[in-house]
mmCIF file of C-alpha atoms in Angstrom:
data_model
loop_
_atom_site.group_PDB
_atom_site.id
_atom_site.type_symbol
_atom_site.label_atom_id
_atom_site.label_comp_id
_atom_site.label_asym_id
_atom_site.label_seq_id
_atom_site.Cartn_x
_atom_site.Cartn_y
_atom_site.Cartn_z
ATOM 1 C CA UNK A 11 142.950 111.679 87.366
ATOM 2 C CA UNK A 12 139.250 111.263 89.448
ATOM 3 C CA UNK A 13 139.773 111.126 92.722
ATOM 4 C CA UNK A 14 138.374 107.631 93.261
ATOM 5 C CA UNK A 15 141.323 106.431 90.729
ATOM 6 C CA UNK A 16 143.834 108.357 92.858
ATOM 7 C CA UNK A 17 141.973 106.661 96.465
ATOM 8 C CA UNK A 18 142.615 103.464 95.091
ATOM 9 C CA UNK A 19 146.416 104.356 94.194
ATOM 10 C CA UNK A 20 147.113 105.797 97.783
ATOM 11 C CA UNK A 21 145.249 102.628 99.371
ATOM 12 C CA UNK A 22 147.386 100.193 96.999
ATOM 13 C CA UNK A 23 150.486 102.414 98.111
ATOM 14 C CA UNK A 24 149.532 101.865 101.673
ATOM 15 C CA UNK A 25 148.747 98.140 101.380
ATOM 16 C CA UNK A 26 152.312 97.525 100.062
ATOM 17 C CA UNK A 27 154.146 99.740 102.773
ATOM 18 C CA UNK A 28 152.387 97.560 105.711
ATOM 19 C CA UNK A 29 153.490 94.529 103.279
ATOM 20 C CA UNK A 30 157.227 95.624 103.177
ATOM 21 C CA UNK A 31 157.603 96.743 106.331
ATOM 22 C CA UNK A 32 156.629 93.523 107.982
ATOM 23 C CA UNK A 33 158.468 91.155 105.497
ATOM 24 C CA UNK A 34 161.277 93.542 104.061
ATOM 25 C CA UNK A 35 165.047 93.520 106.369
ATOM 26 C CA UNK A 36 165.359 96.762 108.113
ATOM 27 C CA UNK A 37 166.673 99.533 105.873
ATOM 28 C CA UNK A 38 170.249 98.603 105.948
ATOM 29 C CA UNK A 39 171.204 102.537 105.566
ATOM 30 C CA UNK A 40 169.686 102.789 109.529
ATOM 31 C CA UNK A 41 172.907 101.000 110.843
ATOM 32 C CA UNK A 42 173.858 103.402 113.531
ATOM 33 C CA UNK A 43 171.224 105.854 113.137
ATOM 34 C CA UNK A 44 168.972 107.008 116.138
ATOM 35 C CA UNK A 45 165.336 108.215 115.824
ATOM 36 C CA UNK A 46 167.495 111.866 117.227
ATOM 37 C CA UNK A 47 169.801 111.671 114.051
ATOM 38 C CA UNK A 48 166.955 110.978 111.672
ATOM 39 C CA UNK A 49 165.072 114.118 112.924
ATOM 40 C CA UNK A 50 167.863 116.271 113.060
ATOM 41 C CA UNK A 51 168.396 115.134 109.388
ATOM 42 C CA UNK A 52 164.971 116.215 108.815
ATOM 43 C CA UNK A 53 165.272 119.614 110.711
ATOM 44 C CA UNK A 54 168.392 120.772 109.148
ATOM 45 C CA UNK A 55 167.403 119.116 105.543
ATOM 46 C CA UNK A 56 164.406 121.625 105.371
ATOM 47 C CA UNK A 57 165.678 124.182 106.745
ATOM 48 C CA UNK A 58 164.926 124.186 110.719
ATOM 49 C CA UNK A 59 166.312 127.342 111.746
ATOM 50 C CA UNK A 60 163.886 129.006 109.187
ATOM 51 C CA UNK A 61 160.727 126.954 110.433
ATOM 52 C CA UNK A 62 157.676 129.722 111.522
ATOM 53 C CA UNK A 63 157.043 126.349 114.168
ATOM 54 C CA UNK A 64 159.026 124.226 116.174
ATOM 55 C CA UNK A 65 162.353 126.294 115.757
ATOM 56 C CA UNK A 66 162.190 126.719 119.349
ATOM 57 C CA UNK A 67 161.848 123.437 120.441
ATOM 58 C CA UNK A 68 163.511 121.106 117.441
ATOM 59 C CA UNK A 69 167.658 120.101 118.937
ATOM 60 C CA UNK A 70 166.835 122.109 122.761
ATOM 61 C CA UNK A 71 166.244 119.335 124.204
ATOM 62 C CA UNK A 72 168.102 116.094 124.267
ATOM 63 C CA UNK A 73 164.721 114.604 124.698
ATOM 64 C CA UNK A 74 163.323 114.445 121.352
ATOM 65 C CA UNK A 75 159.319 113.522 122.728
ATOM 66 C CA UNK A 76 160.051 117.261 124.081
ATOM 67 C CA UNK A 77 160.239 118.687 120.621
ATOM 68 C CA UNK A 78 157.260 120.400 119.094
ATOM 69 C CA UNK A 79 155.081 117.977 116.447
ATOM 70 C CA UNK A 80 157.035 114.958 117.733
ATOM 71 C CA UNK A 81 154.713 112.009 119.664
ATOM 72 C CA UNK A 82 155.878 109.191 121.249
ATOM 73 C CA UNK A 83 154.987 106.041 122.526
ATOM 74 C CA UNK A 84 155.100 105.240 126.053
ATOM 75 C CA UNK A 85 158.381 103.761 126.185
ATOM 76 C CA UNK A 86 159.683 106.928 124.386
ATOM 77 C CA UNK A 87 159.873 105.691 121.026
ATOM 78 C CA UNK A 88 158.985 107.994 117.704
ATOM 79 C CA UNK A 89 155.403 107.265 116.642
ATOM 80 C CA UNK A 90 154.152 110.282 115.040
ATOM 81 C CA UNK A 91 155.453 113.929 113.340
ATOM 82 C CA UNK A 92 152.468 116.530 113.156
ATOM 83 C CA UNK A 93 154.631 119.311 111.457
ATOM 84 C CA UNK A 94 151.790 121.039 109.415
ATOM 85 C CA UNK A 95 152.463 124.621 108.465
ATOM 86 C CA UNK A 96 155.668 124.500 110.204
ATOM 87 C CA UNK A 97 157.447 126.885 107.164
ATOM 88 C CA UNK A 98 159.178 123.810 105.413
ATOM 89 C CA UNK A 99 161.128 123.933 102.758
ATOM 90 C CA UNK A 100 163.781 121.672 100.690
ATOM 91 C CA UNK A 101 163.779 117.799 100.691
ATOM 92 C CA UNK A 102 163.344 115.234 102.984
ATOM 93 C CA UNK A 103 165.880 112.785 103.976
ATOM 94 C CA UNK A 104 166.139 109.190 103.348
ATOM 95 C CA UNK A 105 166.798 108.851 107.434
ATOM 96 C CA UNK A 106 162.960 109.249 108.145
ATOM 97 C CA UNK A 107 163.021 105.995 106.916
ATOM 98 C CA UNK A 108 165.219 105.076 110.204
ATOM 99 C CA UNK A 109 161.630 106.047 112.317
ATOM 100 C CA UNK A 110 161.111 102.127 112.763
ATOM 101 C CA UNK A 111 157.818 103.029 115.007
ATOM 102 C CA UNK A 112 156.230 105.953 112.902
ATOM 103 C CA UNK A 113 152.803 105.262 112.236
ATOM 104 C CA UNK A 114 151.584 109.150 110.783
ATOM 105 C CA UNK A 115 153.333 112.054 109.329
ATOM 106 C CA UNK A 116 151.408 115.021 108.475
ATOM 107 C CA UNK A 117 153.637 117.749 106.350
ATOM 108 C CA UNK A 118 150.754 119.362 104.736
ATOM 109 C CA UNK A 119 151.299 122.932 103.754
ATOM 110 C CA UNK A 120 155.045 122.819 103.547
ATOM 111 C CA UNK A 121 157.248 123.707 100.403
ATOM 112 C CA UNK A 122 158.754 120.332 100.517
ATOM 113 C CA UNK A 123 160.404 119.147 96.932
ATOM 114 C CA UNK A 124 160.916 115.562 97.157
ATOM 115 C CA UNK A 125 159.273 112.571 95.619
ATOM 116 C CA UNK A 126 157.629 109.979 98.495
ATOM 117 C CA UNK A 127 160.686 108.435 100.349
ATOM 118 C CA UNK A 128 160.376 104.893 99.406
ATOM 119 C CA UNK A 129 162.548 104.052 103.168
ATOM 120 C CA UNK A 130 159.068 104.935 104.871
ATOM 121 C CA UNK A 131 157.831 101.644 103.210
ATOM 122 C CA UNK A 132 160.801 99.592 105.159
#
């Protein structure tokens, strides 16, 4: 596939995640779910304690803007995960779809095995 094909995929991919997410209901598995259980989903569903980053950081503190790769918004709120390199491995869970203010994600250079999480989109 040439890589302008595969541009306009992503871009068409992006267009209807901004589309769902401000049209679609909230992703009705989220009921009860804080941003702290969705990232503890994700550090235990790829294998946290084995992480070569963050390890040291990721459930210490009960502050989760405190934990390594994690951003925030001013009022505390989950905008971003830089987790590049971090030693990943396994799947990630449907609860990162229970970020409701996560604007990037950057897993690059992981061993992740898991389709895109169609929950992001919501």
């Amino acid at each position: 596939m040439s890589l302008r094909i595969l541009a306009l995929l992503l871009a068409a991919l992006a267009a209807l995640c901004l589309c769902a997410a401000e049209t679609g209901p909230p992703y009705p598995a989220c009921d009860g779910v804080s941003e702290r259980d969705a990232l503890e989903a994700l550090y235990f569903s790829t294998n946290g304690p084995l992480w070569i980053e963050g390890q040291d950081t990721w459930l210490v503190s009960p502050d989760v803007c405190q934990w390594e790769g994690v951003y925030c918004t001013v009022d505390n709120e989950v905008m971003g995960l830089y987790l590049p390199e971090f030693g990943m491995s396994g799947q990630l869970p449907a609860e990162l779809g229970c970020l409701p203010h996560l604007q990037f994600l950057s897993l690059e250079d992981n061993k992740l095995v898991t389709p895109f999480i169609e929950e992001l989109c919501q």
